[in-house]
Amino acid sequence: MSAGWREQRSRLRKELRRLDVFFFLICTLVGLDTIGSVAAAGPQGLTWMAVLALVFFLPYGLLVAELGSTFPVQGGPYVWTRLAFGRLTAGINQVLYWLSNPVWLGGSLCIIALTTWEQFFTPLPGLWKYAAGLAFIWAGALAVVQSVRVGKWVPIAGAVARIVLLGVFLVSVVVYAGRHGVHALPAGEFAPTYAGFLALVPVLIFNYVGFELPSTAAEEMTNPKRDIPLSILRSGLASLLLYGGPILGILFVLPAERIGSLGGFIDACKAVFTVYGGHIAADGTVTLTGFGAVLGSIAAAGLIIGLLTSGVTWAMGAHRAQAVACADGAGPAWLGTFSERHGTPVRVNLLSAVLASVLLIVALQLTDGDGEKYFAAGLGLTISTTFISYVVTFPSLLVLRRKYPDTPRPYRVPGGRAGARLITFLATGLVAFTVVVLIWPGFGVGWFGTGGSAADSLPEAFAGQRLQYTLSQVVPLLLFLVVGLCFALLGAPARRRMRAGAAAGELPDGDGRQASPTGRAVRSTGR
């Protein structure tokens, strides 16, 4: 890594312990914004959830556990890709990983938060919707810039909010079932279909990713080699329970025709809380009264906090990795600065908040305030942008095993070389396939005897508007790639200084030592 990063490295503070990392991952993995999308697919959503837990979630966790414990260096995915494929590839790839966060925060997270507020509190007409959305974004920005000692309480609060909210919801489902009964779930509806797979694979895999985020702050952890693998195992098991239970509860409570991708979880909460006060009209309209209304308001606040902390937790990781990349010469040097006071990349944080704010305003204008359309386009773009970066990052496992075979590996993927190849193929192949499905919904439907129509796979808000939906994905992706290339050009002066220093006999870190891939300084051999 460059001398520019060595200067910033001294500002990091070791404040993250094992329990902090566990809560960090719970806040990352249990996404409240996708629960409704999975439930909207019906009982087969649970079937595909179990299948993908085996063929993606497990391999992905094993892959990150080895990379994170073997190369516990600040920047995580950027450093792995940098060691495997070089600074240019890693820099452009990191821009995609970073930009997915403001797209997500200003997109699907923001629109669900606004929808929740309107359903439980008060409507947001006209400019009030913009004001509330901007307040949501900048509250997150304020949390991200704080020091690790303060900022780590955000994912802790988010994890606790999830556990309490989902726990209260499940208890309420049991009470509701005892009083009103539940909807039958015929065994045949659990049968998986290819069309159902195409609809679910993006949101399910998206809800399964995030294991690499603690590694972006590896040098702020007290013992990353030990804590990363253990936290991945524990949080993975916990997230399956926290995610699967509410989906099953929604299916029991709401009729299939009333489950929407945007409001499925919100509507289910309102329905089950009627057991504490309120009623459901013949047309399905829910009215909460008394303690039901109080509990509904508390749950709505918890949901909004959960959504905000999801964005903040991802930002804490993605922004750190982007700042490391810029300090290393893969982007503009002024973005690679960590605050001496907070030890966080304040400039990247503020730039991300500005981008999320612009996205919110533009998207609301383009969709004429249509929440469903805004949600579908924003979530699809977030997932595809993140997954394109994974297509490059995941193969780093195999490359780094070949390039650095003697680097101590506290944890290794079982099965030797064949095991490493298998999990890399599964993880990389599924995220690559998901990108294709997101850009062209319905890919493969009707082929080789499969039933259904490709047009039916479009998001409901874009029914009959394939070109409009495809452009909403492709145009921003091309723009993000251009931004990545521009970042590479802006990092050129720093790279020239590195080459000049190398020609003058100076080593990259400028003090006669060369950093090993694990971050441990070793004496130069003089070659």
Short mmCIF file of C-alpha atoms in Angstrom, two decimals:
data_model
loop_
_atom_site.label_atom_id
_atom_site.label_comp_id
_atom_site.label_asym_id
_atom_site.label_seq_id
_atom_site.Cartn_x
_atom_site.Cartn_y
_atom_site.Cartn_z
CA MET A 1 0.00 0.00 0.00
CA SER A 2 1.14 3.55 -0.68
CA ALA A 3 2.80 6.04 1.63
CA GLY A 4 -0.41 8.11 1.42
CA TRP A 5 -2.32 5.36 3.17
CA ARG A 6 0.42 4.91 5.80
CA GLU A 7 -0.13 8.51 6.90
CA GLN A 8 -3.88 7.96 7.33
CA ARG A 9 -3.42 4.59 9.02
CA SER A 10 -2.01 6.21 12.15
CA ARG A 11 -5.40 7.86 12.79
CA LEU A 12 -7.29 4.59 13.27
CA ARG A 13 -8.43 3.49 16.72
CA LYS A 14 -8.96 -0.08 17.88
CA GLU A 15 -12.44 0.08 19.37
CA LEU A 16 -14.36 -2.85 17.82
CA ARG A 17 -14.67 -6.00 19.91
CA ARG A 18 -16.22 -9.34 19.03
CA LEU A 19 -19.70 -8.48 20.29
CA ASP A 20 -19.57 -5.17 18.38
CA VAL A 21 -18.74 -7.08 15.18
CA PHE A 22 -21.63 -9.48 15.80
CA PHE A 23 -24.13 -6.62 16.16
CA PHE A 24 -22.55 -4.95 13.13
CA LEU A 25 -23.28 -8.03 11.02
CA ILE A 26 -26.82 -8.50 12.37
CA CYS A 27 -27.58 -4.91 11.37
CA THR A 28 -26.07 -5.60 7.96
CA LEU A 29 -27.65 -8.96 7.17
CA VAL A 30 -31.21 -8.56 8.47
CA GLY A 31 -32.61 -6.14 5.91
CA LEU A 32 -36.08 -4.87 6.77
CA ASP A 33 -36.51 -3.38 3.29
CA THR A 34 -36.67 -6.74 1.50
CA ILE A 35 -38.98 -8.73 3.81
CA GLY A 36 -42.07 -7.62 1.90
CA SER A 37 -40.48 -8.47 -1.47
CA VAL A 38 -39.83 -12.07 -0.43
CA ALA A 39 -43.24 -12.50 1.19
CA ALA A 40 -44.92 -11.16 -1.98
CA ALA A 41 -43.64 -14.24 -3.84
CA GLY A 42 -45.68 -16.54 -1.59
CA PRO A 43 -44.62 -19.71 0.27
CA GLN A 44 -42.06 -20.67 -2.37
CA GLY A 45 -40.05 -17.69 -1.09
CA LEU A 46 -39.23 -19.74 2.01
CA THR A 47 -38.22 -22.68 -0.16
CA TRP A 48 -35.80 -20.61 -2.20
CA MET A 49 -34.56 -18.95 0.97
CA ALA A 50 -33.50 -22.37 2.30
CA VAL A 51 -31.93 -23.41 -1.01
CA LEU A 52 -29.91 -20.20 -1.37
CA ALA A 53 -28.79 -20.46 2.25
CA LEU A 54 -27.01 -23.68 1.26
CA VAL A 55 -25.70 -22.80 -2.20
CA PHE A 56 -24.84 -19.11 -1.62
CA PHE A 57 -24.97 -17.93 2.00
CA LEU A 58 -22.76 -20.73 3.33
CA PRO A 59 -20.13 -20.60 0.54
CA TYR A 60 -20.03 -16.80 0.68
CA GLY A 61 -19.52 -16.85 4.45
CA LEU A 62 -16.68 -19.38 4.16
CA LEU A 63 -15.01 -17.32 1.44
CA VAL A 64 -15.10 -14.07 3.41
CA ALA A 65 -14.02 -15.80 6.63
CA GLU A 66 -10.76 -16.90 4.98
CA LEU A 67 -10.05 -13.61 3.22
CA GLY A 68 -10.94 -11.49 6.25
CA SER A 69 -8.83 -13.48 8.73
CA THR A 70 -5.88 -13.97 6.37
CA PHE A 71 -5.64 -10.35 5.21
CA PRO A 72 -7.00 -8.32 8.18
CA VAL A 73 -6.15 -4.96 6.63
CA GLN A 74 -8.22 -1.76 6.66
CA GLY A 75 -10.21 -1.54 3.44
CA GLY A 76 -11.13 -5.22 3.29
CA PRO A 77 -12.54 -5.99 -0.18
CA TYR A 78 -10.50 -3.22 -1.82
CA VAL A 79 -7.25 -4.62 -0.43
CA TRP A 80 -8.12 -8.22 -1.40
CA THR A 81 -8.90 -7.15 -4.95
CA ARG A 82 -5.86 -4.86 -5.05
CA LEU A 83 -3.51 -7.71 -4.04
CA ALA A 84 -5.15 -10.06 -6.54
CA PHE A 85 -5.74 -7.89 -9.63
CA GLY A 86 -3.92 -4.58 -9.16
CA ARG A 87 -4.78 -1.03 -8.22
CA LEU A 88 -6.69 0.00 -11.38
CA THR A 89 -9.13 -2.93 -11.32
CA ALA A 90 -9.57 -2.70 -7.56
CA GLY A 91 -10.11 1.08 -7.70
CA ILE A 92 -12.88 0.95 -10.32
CA ASN A 93 -14.45 -2.02 -8.56
CA GLN A 94 -14.41 -0.18 -5.25
CA VAL A 95 -16.23 2.81 -6.75
CA LEU A 96 -19.12 0.50 -7.69
CA TYR A 97 -19.17 -0.97 -4.20
CA TRP A 98 -19.17 2.48 -2.64
CA LEU A 99 -21.77 4.10 -4.91
CA SER A 100 -24.31 1.37 -4.21
CA ASN A 101 -24.64 2.79 -0.69
CA PRO A 102 -25.94 6.31 -1.53
CA VAL A 103 -28.20 4.69 -4.15
CA TRP A 104 -29.63 2.40 -1.48
CA LEU A 105 -29.92 5.06 1.23
CA GLY A 106 -31.53 7.62 -1.07
CA GLY A 107 -33.57 4.93 -2.82
CA SER A 108 -35.35 1.93 -1.30
CA LEU A 109 -34.45 2.65 2.33
CA CYS A 110 -35.70 6.22 2.12
CA ILE A 111 -38.94 5.36 0.33
CA ILE A 112 -39.86 2.63 2.84
CA ALA A 113 -39.14 5.01 5.72
CA LEU A 114 -41.39 7.65 4.14
CA THR A 115 -44.13 5.11 3.45
CA THR A 116 -43.98 3.86 7.04
CA TRP A 117 -44.23 7.40 8.38
CA GLU A 118 -47.27 8.16 6.22
CA GLN A 119 -49.08 4.95 7.19
CA PHE A 120 -48.56 5.25 10.93
CA PHE A 121 -48.24 8.98 11.56
CA THR A 122 -49.22 11.64 9.03
CA PRO A 123 -49.20 12.21 5.24
CA LEU A 124 -46.25 14.02 3.66
CA PRO A 125 -47.69 16.14 0.84
CA GLY A 126 -45.60 18.12 -1.62
CA LEU A 127 -42.31 19.45 -0.31
CA TRP A 128 -42.77 17.71 3.03
CA LYS A 129 -41.84 14.40 1.42
CA TYR A 130 -38.58 15.89 0.13
CA ALA A 131 -37.84 17.45 3.52
CA ALA A 132 -38.48 14.21 5.39
CA GLY A 133 -36.34 12.22 2.94
CA LEU A 134 -33.44 14.65 3.25
CA ALA A 135 -33.72 14.57 7.06
CA PHE A 136 -33.49 10.76 6.92
CA ILE A 137 -30.37 10.89 4.72
CA TRP A 138 -28.52 13.54 6.72
CA ALA A 139 -29.33 11.92 10.05
CA GLY A 140 -27.49 8.90 8.69
CA ALA A 141 -24.59 11.08 7.52
CA LEU A 142 -24.26 12.58 11.00
CA ALA A 143 -24.02 9.10 12.52
CA VAL A 144 -21.44 7.86 10.00
CA VAL A 145 -18.92 10.64 10.64
CA GLN A 146 -18.67 9.83 14.35
CA SER A 147 -15.65 8.03 15.80
CA VAL A 148 -15.72 4.24 16.11
CA ARG A 149 -16.21 4.50 19.86
CA VAL A 150 -19.43 6.46 19.28
CA GLY A 151 -20.44 5.17 15.85
CA LYS A 152 -20.44 1.49 16.84
CA TRP A 153 -23.54 2.16 18.97
CA VAL A 154 -25.53 2.77 15.77
CA PRO A 155 -25.36 -0.86 14.55
CA ILE A 156 -25.85 -2.01 18.14
CA ALA A 157 -29.04 0.06 18.34
CA GLY A 158 -30.09 -1.20 14.91
CA ALA A 159 -29.57 -4.84 15.86
CA VAL A 160 -31.53 -4.41 19.11
CA ALA A 161 -34.33 -2.60 17.23
CA ARG A 162 -34.55 -5.51 14.78
CA ILE A 163 -34.63 -8.16 17.48
CA VAL A 164 -37.31 -6.30 19.47
CA LEU A 165 -39.43 -5.33 16.45
CA LEU A 166 -39.37 -8.76 14.82
CA GLY A 167 -39.86 -10.46 18.19
CA VAL A 168 -42.95 -8.36 19.02
CA PHE A 169 -44.30 -8.98 15.52
CA LEU A 170 -43.95 -12.77 15.84
CA VAL A 171 -45.56 -12.82 19.28
CA SER A 172 -48.41 -10.71 17.89
CA VAL A 173 -48.82 -13.16 15.00
CA VAL A 174 -49.30 -15.99 17.52
CA VAL A 175 -51.89 -13.95 19.43
CA TYR A 176 -53.62 -13.00 16.17
CA ALA A 177 -53.67 -16.62 15.03
CA GLY A 178 -55.24 -17.73 18.31
CA ARG A 179 -58.02 -15.16 17.97
CA HIS A 180 -58.70 -15.00 14.21
CA GLY A 181 -56.96 -18.01 12.74
CA VAL A 182 -54.44 -17.85 9.92
CA HIS A 183 -54.42 -18.34 6.16
CA ALA A 184 -53.75 -21.88 5.06
CA LEU A 185 -50.52 -22.45 3.18
CA PRO A 186 -51.05 -25.44 0.84
CA ALA A 187 -48.00 -27.66 0.44
CA GLY A 188 -48.13 -27.18 -3.32
CA GLU A 189 -47.40 -23.46 -2.96
CA PHE A 190 -43.99 -24.25 -1.47
CA ALA A 191 -42.96 -25.97 -4.72
CA PRO A 192 -40.16 -23.92 -6.34
CA THR A 193 -40.50 -22.60 -9.88
CA TYR A 194 -37.98 -20.99 -12.20
CA ALA A 195 -40.07 -17.83 -12.50
CA GLY A 196 -40.23 -17.64 -8.71
CA PHE A 197 -36.47 -18.08 -8.55
CA LEU A 198 -35.93 -15.17 -10.93
CA ALA A 199 -38.20 -12.96 -8.84
CA LEU A 200 -36.56 -13.90 -5.55
CA VAL A 201 -32.88 -14.47 -6.22
CA PRO A 202 -31.96 -10.74 -6.26
CA VAL A 203 -33.61 -9.82 -2.95
CA LEU A 204 -32.68 -13.05 -1.16
CA ILE A 205 -29.02 -12.91 -2.11
CA PHE A 206 -28.95 -9.19 -1.38
CA ASN A 207 -30.26 -9.93 2.09
CA TYR A 208 -27.55 -12.57 2.49
CA VAL A 209 -24.60 -10.26 1.76
CA GLY A 210 -22.58 -8.03 4.06
CA PHE A 211 -20.12 -10.46 5.67
CA GLU A 212 -17.18 -8.47 4.30
CA LEU A 213 -18.18 -5.14 5.87
CA PRO A 214 -16.41 -5.61 9.25
CA SER A 215 -13.21 -6.33 7.30
CA THR A 216 -13.29 -2.79 5.92
CA ALA A 217 -12.54 -1.69 9.49
CA ALA A 218 -10.19 -4.60 10.28
CA GLU A 219 -7.51 -2.39 11.80
CA GLU A 220 -10.08 -0.88 14.15
CA MET A 221 -10.86 -4.34 15.56
CA THR A 222 -9.05 -5.69 18.61
CA ASN A 223 -8.57 -9.19 17.16
CA PRO A 224 -9.80 -9.48 13.53
CA LYS A 225 -8.15 -12.86 12.84
CA ARG A 226 -10.25 -14.47 15.55
CA ASP A 227 -13.36 -12.32 15.62
CA ILE A 228 -14.20 -12.22 11.89
CA PRO A 229 -14.76 -15.99 11.35
CA LEU A 230 -16.63 -16.43 14.66
CA SER A 231 -18.87 -13.42 14.05
CA ILE A 232 -19.71 -14.62 10.54
CA LEU A 233 -20.83 -18.01 11.88
CA ARG A 234 -22.98 -16.63 14.70
CA SER A 235 -24.56 -13.75 12.79
CA GLY A 236 -25.32 -16.00 9.83
CA LEU A 237 -27.36 -18.40 11.96
CA ALA A 238 -29.13 -15.56 13.79
CA SER A 239 -30.05 -13.73 10.58
CA LEU A 240 -31.74 -16.81 9.10
CA LEU A 241 -34.07 -16.98 12.11
CA LEU A 242 -34.71 -13.23 12.23
CA TYR A 243 -35.47 -13.08 8.50
CA GLY A 244 -37.44 -16.29 7.97
CA GLY A 245 -39.82 -15.90 10.93
CA PRO A 246 -41.39 -12.58 9.85
CA ILE A 247 -41.84 -13.80 6.27
CA LEU A 248 -43.78 -16.81 7.50
CA GLY A 249 -45.81 -14.51 9.77
CA ILE A 250 -46.76 -12.24 6.85
CA LEU A 251 -47.92 -15.24 4.81
CA PHE A 252 -50.08 -16.44 7.71
CA VAL A 253 -51.70 -13.04 8.31
CA LEU A 254 -52.22 -11.39 4.92
CA PRO A 255 -54.06 -12.76 1.88
CA ALA A 256 -51.66 -13.33 -1.03
CA GLU A 257 -53.28 -10.62 -3.15
CA ARG A 258 -52.63 -7.99 -0.45
CA ILE A 259 -48.89 -8.63 -0.02
CA GLY A 260 -46.87 -5.97 -1.80
CA SER A 261 -43.09 -5.70 -2.14
CA LEU A 262 -43.07 -2.20 -0.66
CA GLY A 263 -45.67 -2.40 2.09
CA GLY A 264 -45.91 -6.12 2.87
CA PHE A 265 -44.22 -5.96 6.27
CA ILE A 266 -45.86 -2.65 7.18
CA ASP A 267 -49.35 -3.95 6.30
CA ALA A 268 -48.76 -7.17 8.24
CA CYS A 269 -47.71 -5.22 11.35
CA LYS A 270 -50.86 -3.14 11.20
CA ALA A 271 -53.04 -6.22 10.75
CA VAL A 272 -51.65 -8.20 13.70
CA PHE A 273 -51.62 -5.18 16.02
CA THR A 274 -55.42 -5.02 15.78
CA VAL A 275 -55.44 -7.69 18.51
CA TYR A 276 -54.40 -4.92 20.92
CA GLY A 277 -56.97 -2.45 19.63
CA GLY A 278 -58.48 -1.86 16.21
CA HIS A 279 -60.24 -3.70 13.40
CA ILE A 280 -59.93 -4.78 9.78
CA ALA A 281 -62.73 -3.64 7.44
CA ALA A 282 -64.26 -5.85 4.78
CA ASP A 283 -62.15 -4.19 2.08
CA GLY A 284 -58.95 -4.89 4.04
CA THR A 285 -58.50 -1.38 5.47
CA VAL A 286 -56.85 -1.54 8.90
CA THR A 287 -57.71 0.90 11.70
CA LEU A 288 -55.67 0.82 14.91
CA THR A 289 -57.07 2.20 18.17
CA GLY A 290 -56.03 2.33 21.80
CA PHE A 291 -52.98 0.27 22.71
CA GLY A 292 -52.89 -1.10 19.17
CA ALA A 293 -52.27 2.41 17.84
CA VAL A 294 -49.59 3.03 20.49
CA LEU A 295 -47.82 -0.22 19.71
CA GLY A 296 -48.14 0.47 15.99
CA SER A 297 -46.45 3.85 16.41
CA ILE A 298 -43.63 2.31 18.43
CA ALA A 299 -43.16 -0.41 15.82
CA ALA A 300 -43.15 2.17 13.02
CA ALA A 301 -40.45 4.15 14.81
CA GLY A 302 -38.47 0.94 15.30
CA LEU A 303 -38.80 0.10 11.61
CA ILE A 304 -37.56 3.53 10.56
CA ILE A 305 -34.63 3.24 12.99
CA GLY A 306 -33.88 -0.21 11.60
CA LEU A 307 -33.85 1.10 8.03
CA LEU A 308 -31.64 4.05 8.94
CA THR A 309 -29.14 1.89 10.81
CA SER A 310 -28.94 -0.49 7.83
CA GLY A 311 -27.80 2.38 5.65
CA VAL A 312 -25.43 3.71 8.31
CA THR A 313 -23.80 0.33 8.92
CA TRP A 314 -23.18 -0.31 5.23
CA ALA A 315 -21.89 3.25 4.88
CA MET A 316 -19.43 2.76 7.74
CA GLY A 317 -17.86 -0.09 5.79
CA ALA A 318 -18.15 1.04 2.18
CA HIS A 319 -16.92 4.56 2.91
CA ARG A 320 -13.85 3.31 4.77
CA ALA A 321 -12.90 1.04 1.87
CA GLN A 322 -13.33 3.91 -0.60
CA ALA A 323 -11.15 6.22 1.49
CA VAL A 324 -8.42 3.57 1.68
CA ALA A 325 -8.57 3.19 -2.11
CA CYS A 326 -8.20 6.95 -2.63
CA ALA A 327 -5.33 7.19 -0.14
CA ASP A 328 -3.66 4.33 -2.02
CA GLY A 329 -3.74 6.19 -5.33
CA ALA A 330 -6.86 4.55 -6.80
CA GLY A 331 -8.86 7.79 -6.56
CA PRO A 332 -8.56 11.49 -5.75
CA ALA A 333 -6.21 11.92 -2.80
CA TRP A 334 -8.43 14.49 -1.07
CA LEU A 335 -11.08 11.78 -0.56
CA GLY A 336 -8.53 9.48 1.09
CA THR A 337 -8.31 11.53 4.27
CA PHE A 338 -9.34 10.21 7.68
CA SER A 339 -10.27 12.77 10.30
CA GLU A 340 -7.65 13.22 13.03
CA ARG A 341 -10.44 13.91 15.52
CA HIS A 342 -12.85 11.09 14.63
CA GLY A 343 -10.67 8.62 12.75
CA THR A 344 -13.34 8.34 10.03
CA PRO A 345 -13.39 9.31 6.31
CA VAL A 346 -15.49 12.46 6.76
CA ARG A 347 -15.09 13.69 3.17
CA VAL A 348 -16.31 10.44 1.63
CA ASN A 349 -19.18 10.39 4.12
CA LEU A 350 -20.35 13.89 3.21
CA LEU A 351 -19.99 13.30 -0.53
CA SER A 352 -22.12 10.15 -0.22
CA ALA A 353 -24.84 12.08 1.63
CA VAL A 354 -24.86 14.71 -1.13
CA LEU A 355 -25.19 11.98 -3.80
CA ALA A 356 -28.03 10.28 -1.89
CA SER A 357 -29.84 13.63 -1.57
CA VAL A 358 -29.54 14.33 -5.29
CA LEU A 359 -30.78 10.83 -6.09
CA LEU A 360 -33.79 11.25 -3.82
CA ILE A 361 -34.83 14.53 -5.45
CA VAL A 362 -34.25 13.34 -9.04
CA ALA A 363 -35.98 9.99 -8.49
CA LEU A 364 -39.07 11.57 -6.92
CA GLN A 365 -39.26 13.92 -9.90
CA LEU A 366 -38.86 11.18 -12.51
CA THR A 367 -41.36 8.84 -10.89
CA ASP A 368 -43.88 11.59 -10.07
CA GLY A 369 -43.79 10.48 -6.45
CA ASP A 370 -44.76 6.87 -7.36
CA GLY A 371 -43.31 5.00 -4.37
CA GLU A 372 -43.60 1.51 -5.87
CA LYS A 373 -41.78 2.51 -9.07
CA TYR A 374 -39.11 4.41 -7.13
CA PHE A 375 -38.63 1.45 -4.78
CA ALA A 376 -38.30 -1.14 -7.58
CA ALA A 377 -35.80 0.88 -9.63
CA GLY A 378 -33.73 1.92 -6.61
CA LEU A 379 -33.52 -1.55 -5.07
CA GLY A 380 -32.66 -3.16 -8.42
CA LEU A 381 -29.88 -0.66 -9.08
CA THR A 382 -28.46 -1.06 -5.56
CA ILE A 383 -28.29 -4.84 -5.89
CA SER A 384 -26.82 -4.91 -9.40
CA THR A 385 -24.15 -2.32 -8.56
CA THR A 386 -23.09 -4.20 -5.43
CA PHE A 387 -23.09 -7.57 -7.16
CA ILE A 388 -20.98 -6.43 -10.10
CA SER A 389 -18.28 -5.53 -7.58
CA TYR A 390 -18.62 -9.00 -6.01
CA VAL A 391 -18.02 -10.64 -9.39
CA VAL A 392 -14.50 -9.19 -9.23
CA THR A 393 -13.89 -9.52 -5.47
CA PHE A 394 -14.92 -13.15 -4.87
CA PRO A 395 -12.33 -14.73 -7.24
CA SER A 396 -9.64 -13.02 -5.14
CA LEU A 397 -9.73 -16.09 -2.89
CA LEU A 398 -8.21 -18.34 -5.55
CA VAL A 399 -5.75 -15.76 -6.83
CA LEU A 400 -4.44 -14.89 -3.37
CA ARG A 401 -4.00 -18.54 -2.47
CA ARG A 402 -1.75 -18.84 -5.51
CA LYS A 403 0.11 -15.53 -5.06
CA TYR A 404 0.56 -15.74 -1.27
CA PRO A 405 0.58 -19.47 -0.42
CA ASP A 406 2.77 -19.02 2.66
CA THR A 407 0.68 -16.29 4.31
CA PRO A 408 -0.67 -17.70 7.60
CA ARG A 409 -4.36 -18.52 7.33
CA PRO A 410 -6.09 -18.68 10.73
CA TYR A 411 -9.13 -20.06 8.92
CA ARG A 412 -9.16 -21.93 5.61
CA VAL A 413 -12.08 -22.97 3.44
CA PRO A 414 -12.42 -26.74 3.93
CA GLY A 415 -11.83 -29.14 1.06
CA GLY A 416 -8.45 -27.87 -0.08
CA ARG A 417 -8.12 -26.46 -3.59
CA ALA A 418 -11.30 -28.18 -4.80
CA GLY A 419 -13.32 -26.74 -1.92
CA ALA A 420 -12.02 -23.24 -2.60
CA ARG A 421 -12.88 -23.53 -6.28
CA LEU A 422 -16.38 -24.82 -5.54
CA ILE A 423 -17.37 -22.04 -3.16
CA THR A 424 -15.83 -19.39 -5.43
CA PHE A 425 -17.77 -20.77 -8.39
CA LEU A 426 -21.05 -20.86 -6.45
CA ALA A 427 -20.72 -17.40 -4.92
CA THR A 428 -19.43 -15.68 -8.07
CA GLY A 429 -21.78 -17.49 -10.42
CA LEU A 430 -24.91 -16.64 -8.46
CA VAL A 431 -24.13 -12.94 -8.10
CA ALA A 432 -23.25 -12.74 -11.82
CA PHE A 433 -26.53 -14.44 -12.75
CA THR A 434 -28.40 -12.05 -10.46
CA VAL A 435 -26.96 -9.04 -12.30
CA VAL A 436 -28.28 -10.44 -15.60
CA VAL A 437 -31.71 -11.09 -14.06
CA LEU A 438 -31.90 -7.56 -12.66
CA ILE A 439 -31.00 -5.88 -15.93
CA TRP A 440 -33.29 -8.17 -17.95
CA PRO A 441 -36.10 -9.53 -15.70
CA GLY A 442 -37.50 -12.82 -16.94
CA PHE A 443 -34.21 -14.00 -18.42
CA GLY A 444 -34.70 -17.63 -19.45
CA VAL A 445 -38.45 -17.77 -18.72
CA GLY A 446 -40.12 -19.87 -21.41
CA TRP A 447 -36.83 -21.52 -22.42
CA PHE A 448 -36.38 -25.28 -22.42
CA GLY A 449 -39.96 -25.93 -21.46
CA THR A 450 -40.16 -23.58 -18.47
CA GLY A 451 -43.57 -21.99 -18.05
CA GLY A 452 -44.55 -18.36 -17.74
CA SER A 453 -43.95 -15.14 -19.62
CA ALA A 454 -40.81 -13.02 -19.34
CA ALA A 455 -42.98 -9.90 -19.20
CA ASP A 456 -44.54 -11.10 -15.95
CA SER A 457 -41.12 -10.92 -14.26
CA LEU A 458 -40.95 -7.16 -14.55
CA PRO A 459 -41.58 -5.30 -11.27
CA GLU A 460 -45.30 -4.61 -10.95
CA ALA A 461 -44.71 -0.85 -11.03
CA PHE A 462 -43.01 -1.25 -14.45
CA ALA A 463 -45.61 -3.60 -15.99
CA GLY A 464 -45.41 -3.28 -19.78
CA GLN A 465 -42.46 -0.84 -19.51
CA ARG A 466 -39.42 -3.06 -20.09
CA LEU A 467 -37.42 -0.38 -21.90
CA GLN A 468 -38.02 2.16 -19.14
CA TYR A 469 -37.00 -0.32 -16.46
CA THR A 470 -33.89 -1.49 -18.33
CA LEU A 471 -32.76 2.10 -18.86
CA SER A 472 -33.27 2.79 -15.14
CA GLN A 473 -30.63 0.11 -14.50
CA VAL A 474 -28.21 0.34 -17.43
CA VAL A 475 -27.77 4.11 -17.67
CA PRO A 476 -26.75 4.60 -14.00
CA LEU A 477 -24.43 1.56 -14.18
CA LEU A 478 -22.62 3.02 -17.18
CA LEU A 479 -22.39 6.35 -15.37
CA PHE A 480 -20.89 4.64 -12.31
CA LEU A 481 -18.24 2.98 -14.50
CA VAL A 482 -17.36 6.38 -15.92
CA VAL A 483 -17.02 7.72 -12.38
CA GLY A 484 -14.67 4.82 -11.60
CA LEU A 485 -12.48 5.67 -14.59
CA CYS A 486 -12.46 9.34 -13.59
CA PHE A 487 -11.37 8.38 -10.08
CA ALA A 488 -8.52 6.35 -11.58
CA LEU A 489 -7.42 9.40 -13.61
CA LEU A 490 -7.64 11.68 -10.57
CA GLY A 491 -5.42 9.27 -8.66
CA ALA A 492 -2.71 9.45 -11.31
CA PRO A 493 -0.66 12.23 -9.57
CA ALA A 494 -0.35 10.11 -6.45
CA ARG A 495 0.71 7.09 -8.50
CA ARG A 496 3.34 9.17 -10.31
CA ARG A 497 4.77 10.25 -6.96
CA MET A 498 4.95 6.59 -5.92
CA ARG A 499 6.81 5.65 -9.10
CA ALA A 500 9.17 8.58 -8.64
CA GLY A 501 9.85 7.50 -5.09
CA ALA A 502 10.48 3.92 -6.22
CA ALA A 503 12.91 5.15 -8.91
CA ALA A 504 14.77 7.14 -6.25
CA GLY A 505 15.16 3.98 -4.18
CA GLU A 506 12.36 4.65 -1.70
CA LEU A 507 10.02 1.84 -0.72
CA PRO A 508 6.24 2.36 -0.86
CA ASP A 509 5.84 3.19 2.81
CA GLY A 510 8.81 5.53 2.80
CA ASP A 511 10.71 4.23 5.84
CA GLY A 512 12.85 1.40 4.50
CA ARG A 513 10.27 -1.26 5.17
CA GLN A 514 7.77 -3.02 2.97
CA ALA A 515 4.30 -4.00 4.15
CA SER A 516 3.33 -7.65 3.79
CA PRO A 517 -0.22 -8.61 2.68
CA THR A 518 -1.18 -9.09 6.33
CA GLY A 519 -0.14 -5.53 7.18
CA ARG A 520 2.94 -6.67 9.14
CA ALA A 521 6.10 -4.73 8.34
CA VAL A 522 9.09 -6.76 7.11
CA ARG A 523 12.60 -5.69 6.19
CA SER A 524 13.32 -5.24 2.50
CA THR A 525 15.68 -7.69 0.81
CA GLY A 526 17.06 -4.88 -1.32
CA ARG A 527 15.65 -6.28 -4.56
#
